[in-house]
């Protein structure tokens, strides 16, 4: 009888020891779990919108959109002190939507990593891309994480007459493909 | 049997000790609420920062931009109003404030008097409503703007300064901002009609403000001819000319900072021989230049001067000097 009782105690001790080991392994393993990538997407949409908001046309070194570039020579851009967002808003106000789309595409080239889609909206209208592909639309509908950044924009079309436009809500949507 | 009991007790103590240590490990290293608190604080900070940026933009660029827009339109409306009524304004600041804020003059919509849609949706009140609405949609903040008073004045000859005093309150779910602000905007006068011409000719002779490109020491007969032909304006230091805004109230005393003048084209007033200086504020001023001080800008002997194109054009002696008209082209009128 004494030998049977010794066996019960040893077994219980082994089980408890195993439990301790399992808990330890679980704790160590869980410390390597990484948080989701939501911060990167959020910063990307903020960064993109801040880029459009803070950078001025005169700061661009761009043969299409900068001072002395194609749009400047064509008279489509007349104020180098406009921010990129104000210039887009001006195109929108003047109903030059094709130009607004090309401008966004051109100045944001390379700014957004290839694994992300993005959209720009002004005053509730889709500016870029104006005609999204089916892949683009499906990707947006199916994405688990779609983040947006918003800001107000306004400006002057004619400095002599102080003809103002806006204010409009400008939004950028970014999501992973 | 006593030996077995001692061994059993030692094992239990060791087991309890092991369980206690593991419990401590679990408590110390399990995920805690610290991370979610940090992310919560970050979100609050971001939202406060967004509203801060909005307020900074509001009291800076936005209000200045829309004040410039509304001020220009207000002055333009007042010019059309004066042309419609044929009267000068009794008080430029009172009229300007009412038009700027409400789009009315003497409590009547100014657009209905002028017949032009200038102030519609472009008063400061309209612009304030727009920004409040868009800010609500974009940032979910409530913006209340209370407009106190407005004025317009000049410190430079070729522009006006519009000034607006207001209080605004911005309320979000997190915080409230309250501030009193004075906003100023500079408005160019070039391109606007001179109300002095309109009133004095019943709207028959309009002259837009356009700055002459002649430098102050380059005046001569030829430059004067171009100046008269183009209806341009010039600012002479220490001249007797009134400013642009003074013309709204027919205040023709000299402006210490901002006097501008143009020359009245005789061809546009029916080519009458008027015995007065054709400098605008003197031509239509209440004081007539004594004949002995008047000069015909012509040379009857040679036909030189300005009468070949601008017959009966005259200047007073001070302006003959200012425009550097030499004596061969200036003959006393009397």
CSV table of C-alpha atoms in Angstrom, one decimal:
chain,number,residue,atom,x,y,z
A,1,UNK,CA,0.0,0.0,0.0
A,2,UNK,CA,2.8,2.5,0.8
A,3,UNK,CA,4.3,1.9,-2.7
A,4,UNK,CA,0.9,2.8,-4.4
A,5,UNK,CA,0.7,6.0,-2.5
A,6,UNK,CA,4.3,7.0,-3.5
A,7,UNK,CA,3.2,6.5,-7.2
A,8,UNK,CA,0.3,8.9,-6.9
A,9,UNK,CA,2.4,11.6,-5.5
A,10,UNK,CA,5.1,11.2,-8.1
A,11,UNK,CA,2.6,11.3,-10.9
A,12,UNK,CA,0.9,14.4,-9.5
A,13,UNK,CA,4.3,16.0,-9.2
A,14,UNK,CA,5.1,15.2,-12.8
A,15,UNK,CA,1.8,16.6,-14.0
A,16,UNK,CA,2.3,19.8,-12.1
A,17,UNK,CA,5.8,20.1,-13.4
A,18,UNK,CA,4.6,19.7,-16.9
A,19,UNK,CA,1.9,22.3,-16.3
A,20,UNK,CA,4.6,24.8,-15.2
A,21,UNK,CA,6.7,24.1,-18.2
A,22,UNK,CA,3.7,24.5,-20.6
A,23,UNK,CA,2.8,27.9,-19.0
A,24,UNK,CA,6.4,29.0,-19.3
A,25,UNK,CA,6.6,28.1,-23.0
A,26,UNK,CA,3.3,29.8,-23.8
A,27,UNK,CA,4.4,33.0,-22.1
A,28,UNK,CA,7.7,33.0,-23.9
A,29,UNK,CA,6.1,32.3,-27.2
A,30,UNK,CA,3.5,35.0,-26.8
A,31,UNK,CA,6.1,37.7,-26.3
A,32,UNK,CA,7.1,37.2,-30.0
A,33,UNK,CA,3.6,38.0,-31.3
A,34,UNK,CA,3.6,41.2,-33.4
A,35,UNK,CA,0.9,43.8,-33.5
A,36,UNK,CA,-1.0,44.3,-36.8
A,37,UNK,CA,0.3,46.7,-39.5
A,38,UNK,CA,-2.5,49.3,-38.9
A,39,UNK,CA,0.0,52.0,-37.8
A,40,UNK,CA,1.9,51.8,-41.1
A,41,UNK,CA,-1.3,52.3,-43.2
A,42,UNK,CA,-2.5,55.2,-40.9
A,43,UNK,CA,0.9,57.0,-41.2
A,44,UNK,CA,0.9,56.5,-44.9
A,45,UNK,CA,-2.5,58.2,-45.4
A,46,UNK,CA,-1.4,61.0,-43.0
A,47,UNK,CA,1.9,61.4,-44.7
A,48,UNK,CA,0.5,61.5,-48.1
A,49,UNK,CA,-2.1,64.1,-47.2
A,50,UNK,CA,0.5,66.2,-45.4
A,51,UNK,CA,2.7,66.0,-48.4
A,52,UNK,CA,0.0,67.5,-50.6
A,53,UNK,CA,-0.9,70.1,-47.9
A,54,UNK,CA,2.6,71.3,-47.1
A,55,UNK,CA,4.6,71.1,-50.3
A,56,UNK,CA,4.1,74.1,-52.7
A,57,UNK,CA,4.3,74.1,-56.4
A,58,UNK,CA,7.4,76.1,-56.4
A,59,UNK,CA,9.1,73.5,-54.2
A,60,UNK,CA,8.6,70.8,-56.9
A,61,UNK,CA,11.4,69.8,-59.2
A,62,UNK,CA,9.0,68.3,-61.7
A,63,UNK,CA,8.9,68.8,-65.5
A,64,UNK,CA,5.2,68.4,-65.6
A,65,UNK,CA,3.9,70.1,-62.5
A,66,UNK,CA,6.7,72.3,-61.3
A,67,UNK,CA,7.5,76.0,-62.1
A,68,UNK,CA,8.7,76.2,-65.7
A,69,UNK,CA,7.2,72.8,-66.4
A,70,UNK,CA,4.5,71.7,-68.9
A,71,UNK,CA,1.5,73.0,-66.9
A,72,UNK,CA,3.2,76.2,-66.0
A,73,UNK,CA,4.1,76.9,-69.6
A,74,UNK,CA,0.6,76.1,-70.7
A,75,UNK,CA,-0.8,78.6,-68.2
A,76,UNK,CA,-2.6,76.0,-66.2
A,77,UNK,CA,-0.6,76.7,-63.1
A,78,UNK,CA,-0.1,80.4,-62.4
A,79,UNK,CA,0.7,80.6,-58.7
A,80,UNK,CA,3.8,78.9,-57.4
A,81,UNK,CA,2.8,79.6,-53.8
A,82,UNK,CA,-0.1,77.3,-54.1
A,83,UNK,CA,0.3,74.1,-52.2
A,84,UNK,CA,-0.2,70.9,-54.2
A,85,UNK,CA,-3.6,70.4,-52.5
A,86,UNK,CA,-4.6,74.0,-53.3
A,87,UNK,CA,-3.6,73.5,-56.9
A,88,UNK,CA,-5.7,70.3,-57.1
A,89,UNK,CA,-8.6,72.2,-55.5
A,90,UNK,CA,-8.2,75.0,-58.0
A,91,UNK,CA,-8.4,72.5,-60.9
A,92,UNK,CA,-11.4,71.0,-59.3
A,93,UNK,CA,-13.1,74.4,-58.9
A,94,UNK,CA,-12.4,75.2,-62.5
A,95,UNK,CA,-13.8,71.8,-63.5
A,96,UNK,CA,-10.5,70.6,-64.9
A,97,UNK,CA,-10.9,67.2,-63.5
A,98,UNK,CA,-8.7,65.4,-66.0
A,99,UNK,CA,-5.9,67.8,-65.2
A,100,UNK,CA,-6.5,67.3,-61.4
A,101,UNK,CA,-6.2,63.5,-61.9
A,102,UNK,CA,-3.0,63.8,-63.9
A,103,UNK,CA,-1.5,66.2,-61.4
A,104,UNK,CA,-2.2,63.9,-58.5
A,105,UNK,CA,-0.8,60.9,-60.4
A,106,UNK,CA,2.3,62.8,-61.4
A,107,UNK,CA,3.3,64.4,-58.1
A,108,UNK,CA,2.5,61.4,-56.0
A,109,UNK,CA,4.5,59.0,-58.2
A,110,UNK,CA,6.8,57.0,-56.0
A,111,UNK,CA,5.3,58.4,-52.8
A,112,UNK,CA,3.1,55.4,-52.1
A,113,UNK,CA,4.7,51.9,-51.9
A,114,UNK,CA,3.5,49.5,-54.6
A,115,UNK,CA,1.6,47.2,-52.3
A,116,UNK,CA,-0.9,49.9,-51.4
A,117,UNK,CA,-3.8,51.5,-53.3
A,118,UNK,CA,-4.8,55.1,-52.6
A,119,UNK,CA,-7.6,57.5,-53.6
A,120,UNK,CA,-7.9,61.2,-53.3
A,121,UNK,CA,-11.3,62.9,-52.9
A,122,UNK,CA,-12.2,66.6,-52.9
A,123,UNK,CA,-15.6,67.9,-51.9
A,124,UNK,CA,-16.9,64.3,-51.9
A,125,UNK,CA,-15.8,63.7,-55.5
A,126,UNK,CA,-13.2,61.1,-56.5
A,127,UNK,CA,-10.3,63.0,-58.1
A,128,UNK,CA,-7.8,60.2,-58.3
A,129,UNK,CA,-8.2,57.7,-59.9
A,130,UNK,CA,-11.2,59.1,-61.7
A,131,UNK,CA,-12.0,55.7,-63.3
A,132,UNK,CA,-10.8,53.0,-60.9
A,133,UNK,CA,-10.2,49.5,-62.3
A,134,UNK,CA,-12.3,46.6,-61.2
A,135,UNK,CA,-9.3,45.2,-59.3
A,136,UNK,CA,-9.0,48.5,-57.5
A,137,UNK,CA,-12.6,48.6,-56.5
A,138,UNK,CA,-12.7,44.9,-55.4
A,139,UNK,CA,-9.5,45.4,-53.4
A,140,UNK,CA,-11.1,48.3,-51.6
A,141,UNK,CA,-14.3,46.4,-50.8
A,142,UNK,CA,-12.4,43.4,-49.5
A,143,UNK,CA,-9.7,45.1,-47.5
A,144,UNK,CA,-9.6,44.5,-43.8
A,145,UNK,CA,-8.1,47.9,-43.1
A,146,UNK,CA,-9.0,51.0,-44.9
A,147,UNK,CA,-7.9,54.2,-43.3
A,148,UNK,CA,-8.5,57.8,-44.3
A,149,UNK,CA,-7.0,61.2,-43.5
A,150,UNK,CA,-9.0,64.4,-44.0
A,151,UNK,CA,-8.2,68.1,-44.1
A,152,UNK,CA,-9.8,71.3,-45.2
A,153,UNK,CA,-8.6,73.2,-48.2
A,154,UNK,CA,-9.4,76.5,-49.8
A,155,UNK,CA,-7.6,79.1,-52.0
A,156,UNK,CA,-7.7,82.1,-54.3
A,157,UNK,CA,-8.1,81.8,-58.1
A,158,UNK,CA,-7.5,85.4,-59.0
A,159,UNK,CA,-5.2,87.4,-56.7
A,160,UNK,CA,-6.3,90.7,-58.3
A,161,UNK,CA,-10.0,90.2,-57.4
A,162,UNK,CA,-9.3,88.0,-54.4
A,163,UNK,CA,-11.7,85.4,-55.9
A,164,UNK,CA,-11.8,82.6,-53.3
A,165,UNK,CA,-12.8,79.0,-53.7
A,166,UNK,CA,-13.7,76.4,-51.1
A,167,UNK,CA,-13.6,75.4,-48.4
A,168,UNK,CA,-13.6,71.8,-49.4
A,169,UNK,CA,-13.0,68.6,-47.5
A,170,UNK,CA,-9.9,66.8,-48.9
A,171,UNK,CA,-9.6,63.1,-48.1
A,172,UNK,CA,-7.0,60.4,-48.8
A,173,UNK,CA,-7.9,56.7,-48.6
A,174,UNK,CA,-5.1,54.1,-48.3
A,175,UNK,CA,-5.3,50.4,-48.1
A,176,UNK,CA,-3.2,47.3,-48.8
A,177,UNK,CA,-3.7,45.4,-52.0
B,1,UNK,CA,4.1,5.5,8.4
B,2,UNK,CA,5.5,8.6,10.1
B,3,UNK,CA,8.4,8.7,7.5
B,4,UNK,CA,5.9,8.8,4.6
B,5,UNK,CA,4.0,11.7,6.1
B,6,UNK,CA,7.2,13.8,6.3
B,7,UNK,CA,8.1,13.1,2.6
B,8,UNK,CA,4.5,13.9,1.5
B,9,UNK,CA,4.6,17.4,3.2
B,10,UNK,CA,7.9,18.4,1.5
B,11,UNK,CA,6.5,17.6,-1.9
B,12,UNK,CA,3.4,19.7,-1.3
B,13,UNK,CA,5.5,22.7,-0.3
B,14,UNK,CA,7.7,22.5,-3.3
B,15,UNK,CA,4.6,22.2,-5.6
B,16,UNK,CA,2.9,25.2,-4.0
B,17,UNK,CA,6.2,27.1,-4.4
B,18,UNK,CA,6.4,26.3,-8.1
B,19,UNK,CA,2.8,27.3,-8.7
B,20,UNK,CA,3.3,30.6,-6.9
B,21,UNK,CA,6.4,31.4,-9.0
B,22,UNK,CA,4.6,30.6,-12.2
B,23,UNK,CA,1.7,32.7,-11.2
B,24,UNK,CA,4.0,35.6,-10.6
B,25,UNK,CA,5.5,35.1,-14.0
B,26,UNK,CA,2.0,35.1,-15.6
B,27,UNK,CA,1.1,38.3,-13.8
B,28,UNK,CA,4.3,40.1,-14.7
B,29,UNK,CA,4.7,39.1,-18.3
B,30,UNK,CA,1.1,38.7,-19.6
B,31,UNK,CA,-0.1,41.6,-21.9
B,32,UNK,CA,-1.3,44.5,-19.8
B,33,UNK,CA,-3.7,47.4,-20.4
B,34,UNK,CA,-0.6,49.7,-20.7
B,35,UNK,CA,-0.5,49.3,-24.5
B,36,UNK,CA,-4.2,50.2,-25.0
B,37,UNK,CA,-3.8,53.2,-22.8
B,38,UNK,CA,-0.8,54.4,-24.8
B,39,UNK,CA,-2.7,54.0,-28.1
B,40,UNK,CA,-5.7,55.8,-26.5
B,41,UNK,CA,-3.5,58.7,-25.5
B,42,UNK,CA,-2.0,58.8,-29.0
B,43,UNK,CA,-5.4,59.0,-30.6
B,44,UNK,CA,-6.4,61.9,-28.3
B,45,UNK,CA,-3.2,63.7,-29.1
B,46,UNK,CA,-3.8,63.2,-32.8
B,47,UNK,CA,-7.3,64.5,-32.7
B,48,UNK,CA,-6.3,67.6,-30.6
B,49,UNK,CA,-3.5,68.2,-33.0
B,50,UNK,CA,-5.9,68.1,-36.0
B,51,UNK,CA,-8.2,70.6,-34.4
B,52,UNK,CA,-5.2,72.8,-33.4
B,53,UNK,CA,-4.1,72.8,-37.1
B,54,UNK,CA,-7.7,73.7,-38.1
B,55,UNK,CA,-7.8,76.6,-35.7
B,56,UNK,CA,-4.5,77.8,-36.8
B,57,UNK,CA,-5.6,77.7,-40.4
B,58,UNK,CA,-8.9,79.3,-39.5
B,59,UNK,CA,-7.6,82.4,-37.8
B,60,UNK,CA,-4.7,82.7,-40.2
B,61,UNK,CA,-5.1,81.8,-43.9
B,62,UNK,CA,-8.8,81.1,-44.1
B,63,UNK,CA,-10.2,84.2,-42.6
B,64,UNK,CA,-7.6,86.4,-44.3
B,65,UNK,CA,-8.4,84.9,-47.6
B,66,UNK,CA,-12.2,85.2,-47.4
B,67,UNK,CA,-11.9,88.7,-45.9
B,68,UNK,CA,-9.9,89.7,-48.9
B,69,UNK,CA,-12.5,88.1,-51.2
B,70,UNK,CA,-15.5,89.7,-49.4
B,71,UNK,CA,-13.8,93.1,-49.0
B,72,UNK,CA,-13.0,93.4,-52.7
B,73,UNK,CA,-16.6,92.4,-53.6
B,74,UNK,CA,-18.0,94.8,-51.0
B,75,UNK,CA,-16.0,97.8,-52.5
B,76,UNK,CA,-17.0,96.7,-56.0
B,77,UNK,CA,-20.7,96.6,-54.9
B,78,UNK,CA,-20.4,100.0,-53.3
B,79,UNK,CA,-19.1,101.5,-56.5
B,80,UNK,CA,-22.0,100.0,-58.5
B,81,UNK,CA,-24.3,101.2,-55.8
B,82,UNK,CA,-23.0,104.7,-56.0
B,83,UNK,CA,-23.3,104.6,-59.8
B,84,UNK,CA,-27.0,103.5,-59.4
B,85,UNK,CA,-27.9,106.1,-56.9
B,86,UNK,CA,-25.7,108.9,-58.2
B,87,UNK,CA,-24.8,109.7,-54.6
B,88,UNK,CA,-21.6,109.7,-52.5
B,89,UNK,CA,-21.6,107.6,-49.3
B,90,UNK,CA,-22.1,109.5,-46.1
B,91,UNK,CA,-19.8,107.0,-44.2
B,92,UNK,CA,-17.5,104.6,-46.0
B,93,UNK,CA,-16.8,102.4,-42.9
B,94,UNK,CA,-20.5,102.0,-42.0
B,95,UNK,CA,-21.5,101.1,-45.5
B,96,UNK,CA,-18.5,98.8,-45.9
B,97,UNK,CA,-19.3,96.9,-42.7
B,98,UNK,CA,-22.9,96.4,-43.5
B,99,UNK,CA,-22.2,95.2,-47.0
B,100,UNK,CA,-19.3,93.0,-45.9
B,101,UNK,CA,-21.1,91.3,-43.1
B,102,UNK,CA,-24.8,91.2,-44.3
B,103,UNK,CA,-24.6,92.0,-48.0
B,104,UNK,CA,-27.1,94.9,-47.4
B,105,UNK,CA,-27.0,98.7,-47.5
B,106,UNK,CA,-29.5,100.5,-45.3
B,107,UNK,CA,-30.8,97.1,-44.7
B,108,UNK,CA,-31.6,96.4,-48.3
B,109,UNK,CA,-29.8,93.7,-50.3
B,110,UNK,CA,-27.2,95.6,-52.3
B,111,UNK,CA,-27.4,93.1,-55.2
B,112,UNK,CA,-31.0,94.0,-55.7
B,113,UNK,CA,-30.0,97.7,-56.0
B,114,UNK,CA,-27.0,97.2,-58.3
B,115,UNK,CA,-28.7,94.4,-60.3
B,116,UNK,CA,-25.5,92.3,-60.1
B,117,UNK,CA,-24.8,89.1,-58.1
B,118,UNK,CA,-21.7,90.2,-56.4
B,119,UNK,CA,-22.3,89.7,-52.7
B,120,UNK,CA,-24.6,86.7,-53.0
B,121,UNK,CA,-23.0,83.8,-51.1
B,122,UNK,CA,-19.9,86.0,-50.7
B,123,UNK,CA,-20.4,87.9,-47.5
B,124,UNK,CA,-18.2,87.2,-44.5
B,125,UNK,CA,-21.2,85.6,-42.9
B,126,UNK,CA,-21.6,83.2,-45.8
B,127,UNK,CA,-17.9,82.2,-45.7
B,128,UNK,CA,-18.1,81.7,-41.9
B,129,UNK,CA,-21.1,79.3,-42.4
B,130,UNK,CA,-19.3,77.4,-45.1
B,131,UNK,CA,-16.2,76.7,-42.9
B,132,UNK,CA,-18.4,75.7,-40.0
B,133,UNK,CA,-20.3,73.2,-42.1
B,134,UNK,CA,-17.2,71.7,-43.7
B,135,UNK,CA,-15.3,71.6,-40.4
B,136,UNK,CA,-18.2,69.7,-38.9
B,137,UNK,CA,-18.1,67.2,-41.7
B,138,UNK,CA,-14.4,66.8,-41.8
B,139,UNK,CA,-13.3,67.1,-38.2
B,140,UNK,CA,-16.6,66.7,-36.3
B,141,UNK,CA,-16.1,70.1,-34.5
B,142,UNK,CA,-18.7,72.8,-34.0
B,143,UNK,CA,-17.4,76.3,-35.0
B,144,UNK,CA,-19.2,79.4,-34.0
B,145,UNK,CA,-18.0,82.7,-35.4
B,146,UNK,CA,-19.3,86.0,-34.1
B,147,UNK,CA,-18.5,89.0,-36.3
B,148,UNK,CA,-18.1,92.2,-34.3
B,149,UNK,CA,-17.1,95.0,-36.6
B,150,UNK,CA,-15.2,95.7,-39.8
B,151,UNK,CA,-13.5,98.7,-41.3
B,152,UNK,CA,-11.5,99.7,-44.4
B,153,UNK,CA,-8.7,102.2,-44.7
B,154,UNK,CA,-5.5,102.9,-46.7
B,155,UNK,CA,-1.9,103.2,-45.7
B,156,UNK,CA,-0.6,102.8,-49.2
B,157,UNK,CA,-1.8,104.5,-52.4
B,158,UNK,CA,-2.5,101.4,-54.4
B,159,UNK,CA,-4.2,99.1,-51.9
B,160,UNK,CA,-6.7,99.1,-49.1
B,161,UNK,CA,-6.6,97.3,-45.8
B,162,UNK,CA,-9.8,95.6,-44.7
B,163,UNK,CA,-10.0,94.8,-41.0
B,164,UNK,CA,-12.4,92.5,-39.3
B,165,UNK,CA,-12.8,91.9,-35.5
B,166,UNK,CA,-14.4,88.6,-34.5
B,167,UNK,CA,-14.7,86.0,-31.8
B,168,UNK,CA,-14.8,82.3,-32.5
B,169,UNK,CA,-15.4,79.2,-30.5
B,170,UNK,CA,-14.5,75.7,-31.7
B,171,UNK,CA,-15.9,72.8,-29.7
B,172,UNK,CA,-15.0,69.1,-30.1
B,173,UNK,CA,-15.8,66.1,-27.9
B,174,UNK,CA,-12.4,66.5,-26.3
B,175,UNK,CA,-11.9,70.3,-25.8
B,176,UNK,CA,-13.1,73.8,-26.5
B,177,UNK,CA,-11.2,76.7,-28.0
B,178,UNK,CA,-12.3,80.3,-27.6
B,179,UNK,CA,-10.5,83.2,-29.2
B,180,UNK,CA,-10.9,86.9,-30.1
B,181,UNK,CA,-9.1,87.7,-33.4
B,182,UNK,CA,-8.4,90.8,-35.6
B,183,UNK,CA,-8.0,89.8,-39.2
B,184,UNK,CA,-6.6,92.1,-41.8
B,185,UNK,CA,-6.4,91.6,-45.6
B,186,UNK,CA,-4.9,93.7,-48.3
B,187,UNK,CA,-7.0,94.5,-51.3
B,188,UNK,CA,-5.6,95.8,-54.5
B,189,UNK,CA,-7.5,98.9,-55.9
B,190,UNK,CA,-6.3,98.5,-59.5
B,191,UNK,CA,-9.1,97.5,-61.8
B,192,UNK,CA,-11.8,99.1,-59.8
B,193,UNK,CA,-13.8,102.0,-61.2
B,194,UNK,CA,-13.1,105.4,-59.8
B,195,UNK,CA,-16.5,106.4,-58.2
B,196,UNK,CA,-15.5,110.1,-58.6
B,197,UNK,CA,-15.8,109.9,-62.4
B,198,UNK,CA,-19.0,107.9,-62.2
B,199,UNK,CA,-20.8,110.3,-59.9
B,200,UNK,CA,-19.7,113.5,-61.6
B,201,UNK,CA,-20.7,112.3,-65.0
B,202,UNK,CA,-23.8,110.4,-64.1
B,203,UNK,CA,-22.1,107.2,-65.1
B,204,UNK,CA,-21.2,108.5,-68.5
B,205,UNK,CA,-17.5,108.5,-68.0
B,206,UNK,CA,-15.9,105.6,-66.2
B,207,UNK,CA,-12.2,105.4,-65.4
B,208,UNK,CA,-10.6,102.3,-63.9
B,209,UNK,CA,-7.7,102.6,-61.5
B,210,UNK,CA,-4.6,101.7,-63.3
B,211,UNK,CA,-1.2,102.8,-62.1
B,212,UNK,CA,1.0,104.8,-64.4
B,213,UNK,CA,4.4,103.2,-65.2
B,214,UNK,CA,6.2,106.5,-65.5
B,215,UNK,CA,8.8,107.1,-62.9
B,216,UNK,CA,8.6,110.2,-60.8
B,217,UNK,CA,11.5,112.0,-62.5
B,218,UNK,CA,10.7,110.9,-66.0
B,219,UNK,CA,7.7,113.0,-66.7
B,220,UNK,CA,7.5,115.1,-69.8
B,221,UNK,CA,5.0,116.1,-72.5
B,222,UNK,CA,5.1,112.7,-74.2
B,223,UNK,CA,4.6,110.8,-71.0
B,224,UNK,CA,1.7,113.1,-70.0
B,225,UNK,CA,0.1,112.4,-73.4
B,226,UNK,CA,0.2,108.7,-72.8
B,227,UNK,CA,-1.0,109.2,-69.2
B,228,UNK,CA,-4.0,111.2,-70.4
B,229,UNK,CA,-4.7,108.8,-73.3
B,230,UNK,CA,-4.7,105.7,-71.0
B,231,UNK,CA,-6.5,107.3,-68.1
B,232,UNK,CA,-3.8,106.1,-65.7
B,233,UNK,CA,-3.2,107.3,-62.1
B,234,UNK,CA,-0.1,108.6,-60.4
B,235,UNK,CA,0.9,109.1,-56.8
B,236,UNK,CA,3.0,112.2,-56.2
B,237,UNK,CA,4.5,112.7,-52.7
B,238,UNK,CA,3.0,115.7,-50.9
B,239,UNK,CA,0.4,116.3,-53.5
B,240,UNK,CA,-3.1,117.7,-52.9
B,241,UNK,CA,-4.8,114.5,-54.2
B,242,UNK,CA,-7.3,112.5,-52.2
B,243,UNK,CA,-6.9,108.7,-51.7
B,244,UNK,CA,-9.1,106.2,-53.5
B,245,UNK,CA,-11.3,105.7,-50.5
B,246,UNK,CA,-11.8,109.4,-49.9
B,247,UNK,CA,-13.4,109.6,-53.4
B,248,UNK,CA,-16.3,107.5,-52.1
B,249,UNK,CA,-17.3,110.2,-49.7
B,250,UNK,CA,-16.3,113.2,-51.9
B,251,UNK,CA,-13.6,114.1,-49.4
B,252,UNK,CA,-11.2,116.0,-51.7
B,253,UNK,CA,-8.6,117.2,-49.2
B,254,UNK,CA,-5.1,115.8,-49.6
B,255,UNK,CA,-4.3,112.4,-48.3
B,256,UNK,CA,-0.9,112.4,-46.5
B,257,UNK,CA,-0.1,108.8,-47.6
B,258,UNK,CA,-2.2,107.7,-50.4
B,259,UNK,CA,-3.3,110.5,-52.8
B,260,UNK,CA,-3.7,109.5,-56.4
B,261,UNK,CA,-4.8,111.5,-59.4
B,262,UNK,CA,-5.6,111.1,-63.0
B,263,UNK,CA,-6.2,113.6,-65.9
B,264,UNK,CA,-9.7,114.1,-67.3
B,265,UNK,CA,-9.9,113.4,-71.0
B,266,UNK,CA,-11.6,116.4,-72.7
B,267,UNK,CA,-12.8,114.1,-75.4
B,268,UNK,CA,-14.9,112.1,-73.0
B,269,UNK,CA,-16.7,115.1,-71.5
B,270,UNK,CA,-18.0,116.6,-74.8
B,271,UNK,CA,-14.9,118.6,-75.6
B,272,UNK,CA,-16.1,121.6,-73.7
B,273,UNK,CA,-13.7,124.4,-72.8
B,274,UNK,CA,-13.7,124.3,-69.0
B,275,UNK,CA,-11.8,127.0,-67.3
B,276,UNK,CA,-10.2,124.7,-64.6
B,277,UNK,CA,-7.3,122.3,-64.2
B,278,UNK,CA,-8.1,119.0,-65.8
B,279,UNK,CA,-6.6,117.1,-62.9
B,280,UNK,CA,-9.5,115.0,-61.8
B,281,UNK,CA,-10.0,116.1,-58.2
B,282,UNK,CA,-9.5,119.8,-59.2
B,283,UNK,CA,-11.7,119.5,-62.3
B,284,UNK,CA,-14.8,118.4,-60.3
B,285,UNK,CA,-13.8,119.9,-57.0
B,286,UNK,CA,-15.8,122.7,-55.5
B,287,UNK,CA,-12.8,125.1,-55.7
B,288,UNK,CA,-12.1,126.6,-59.2
B,289,UNK,CA,-8.5,127.3,-60.0
B,290,UNK,CA,-8.0,131.0,-60.6
B,291,UNK,CA,-7.5,131.7,-64.3
B,292,UNK,CA,-4.2,133.3,-63.7
B,293,UNK,CA,-2.9,130.0,-62.5
B,294,UNK,CA,-4.2,128.0,-65.5
B,295,UNK,CA,-2.2,127.0,-68.5
B,296,UNK,CA,-3.3,125.6,-71.9
B,297,UNK,CA,-1.0,122.8,-72.7
B,298,UNK,CA,-0.5,123.9,-76.3
B,299,UNK,CA,1.7,126.1,-78.4
B,300,UNK,CA,-0.5,128.1,-80.7
B,301,UNK,CA,2.5,129.1,-82.8
B,302,UNK,CA,3.8,125.7,-83.6
B,303,UNK,CA,0.8,123.5,-82.9
B,304,UNK,CA,2.8,121.5,-80.4
B,305,UNK,CA,1.4,120.4,-77.1
B,306,UNK,CA,-1.6,118.3,-76.4
B,307,UNK,CA,-4.4,120.2,-78.1
B,308,UNK,CA,-3.9,118.3,-81.3
B,309,UNK,CA,-5.4,115.3,-79.6
B,310,UNK,CA,-6.9,116.7,-76.4
B,311,UNK,CA,-8.3,120.1,-77.2
B,312,UNK,CA,-8.9,122.5,-74.3
B,313,UNK,CA,-6.7,120.5,-71.9
B,314,UNK,CA,-5.4,122.7,-69.1
B,315,UNK,CA,-3.3,122.3,-66.0
B,316,UNK,CA,-2.7,124.5,-63.0
B,317,UNK,CA,0.8,125.8,-62.4
B,318,UNK,CA,1.7,123.2,-59.7
B,319,UNK,CA,0.8,120.3,-62.0
B,320,UNK,CA,2.6,121.8,-65.0
B,321,UNK,CA,5.7,121.6,-62.8
B,322,UNK,CA,4.9,118.1,-61.5
B,323,UNK,CA,4.4,116.7,-65.0
B,324,UNK,CA,7.5,118.6,-66.2
B,325,UNK,CA,5.7,120.5,-69.0
B,326,UNK,CA,8.2,123.0,-70.4
B,327,UNK,CA,7.1,126.6,-71.1
B,328,UNK,CA,7.1,126.0,-74.9
B,329,UNK,CA,4.0,123.8,-74.4
B,330,UNK,CA,2.2,125.8,-71.7
B,331,UNK,CA,0.5,129.0,-72.4
B,332,UNK,CA,-1.4,131.0,-69.8
B,333,UNK,CA,-5.1,130.6,-70.2
B,334,UNK,CA,-5.8,134.2,-69.3
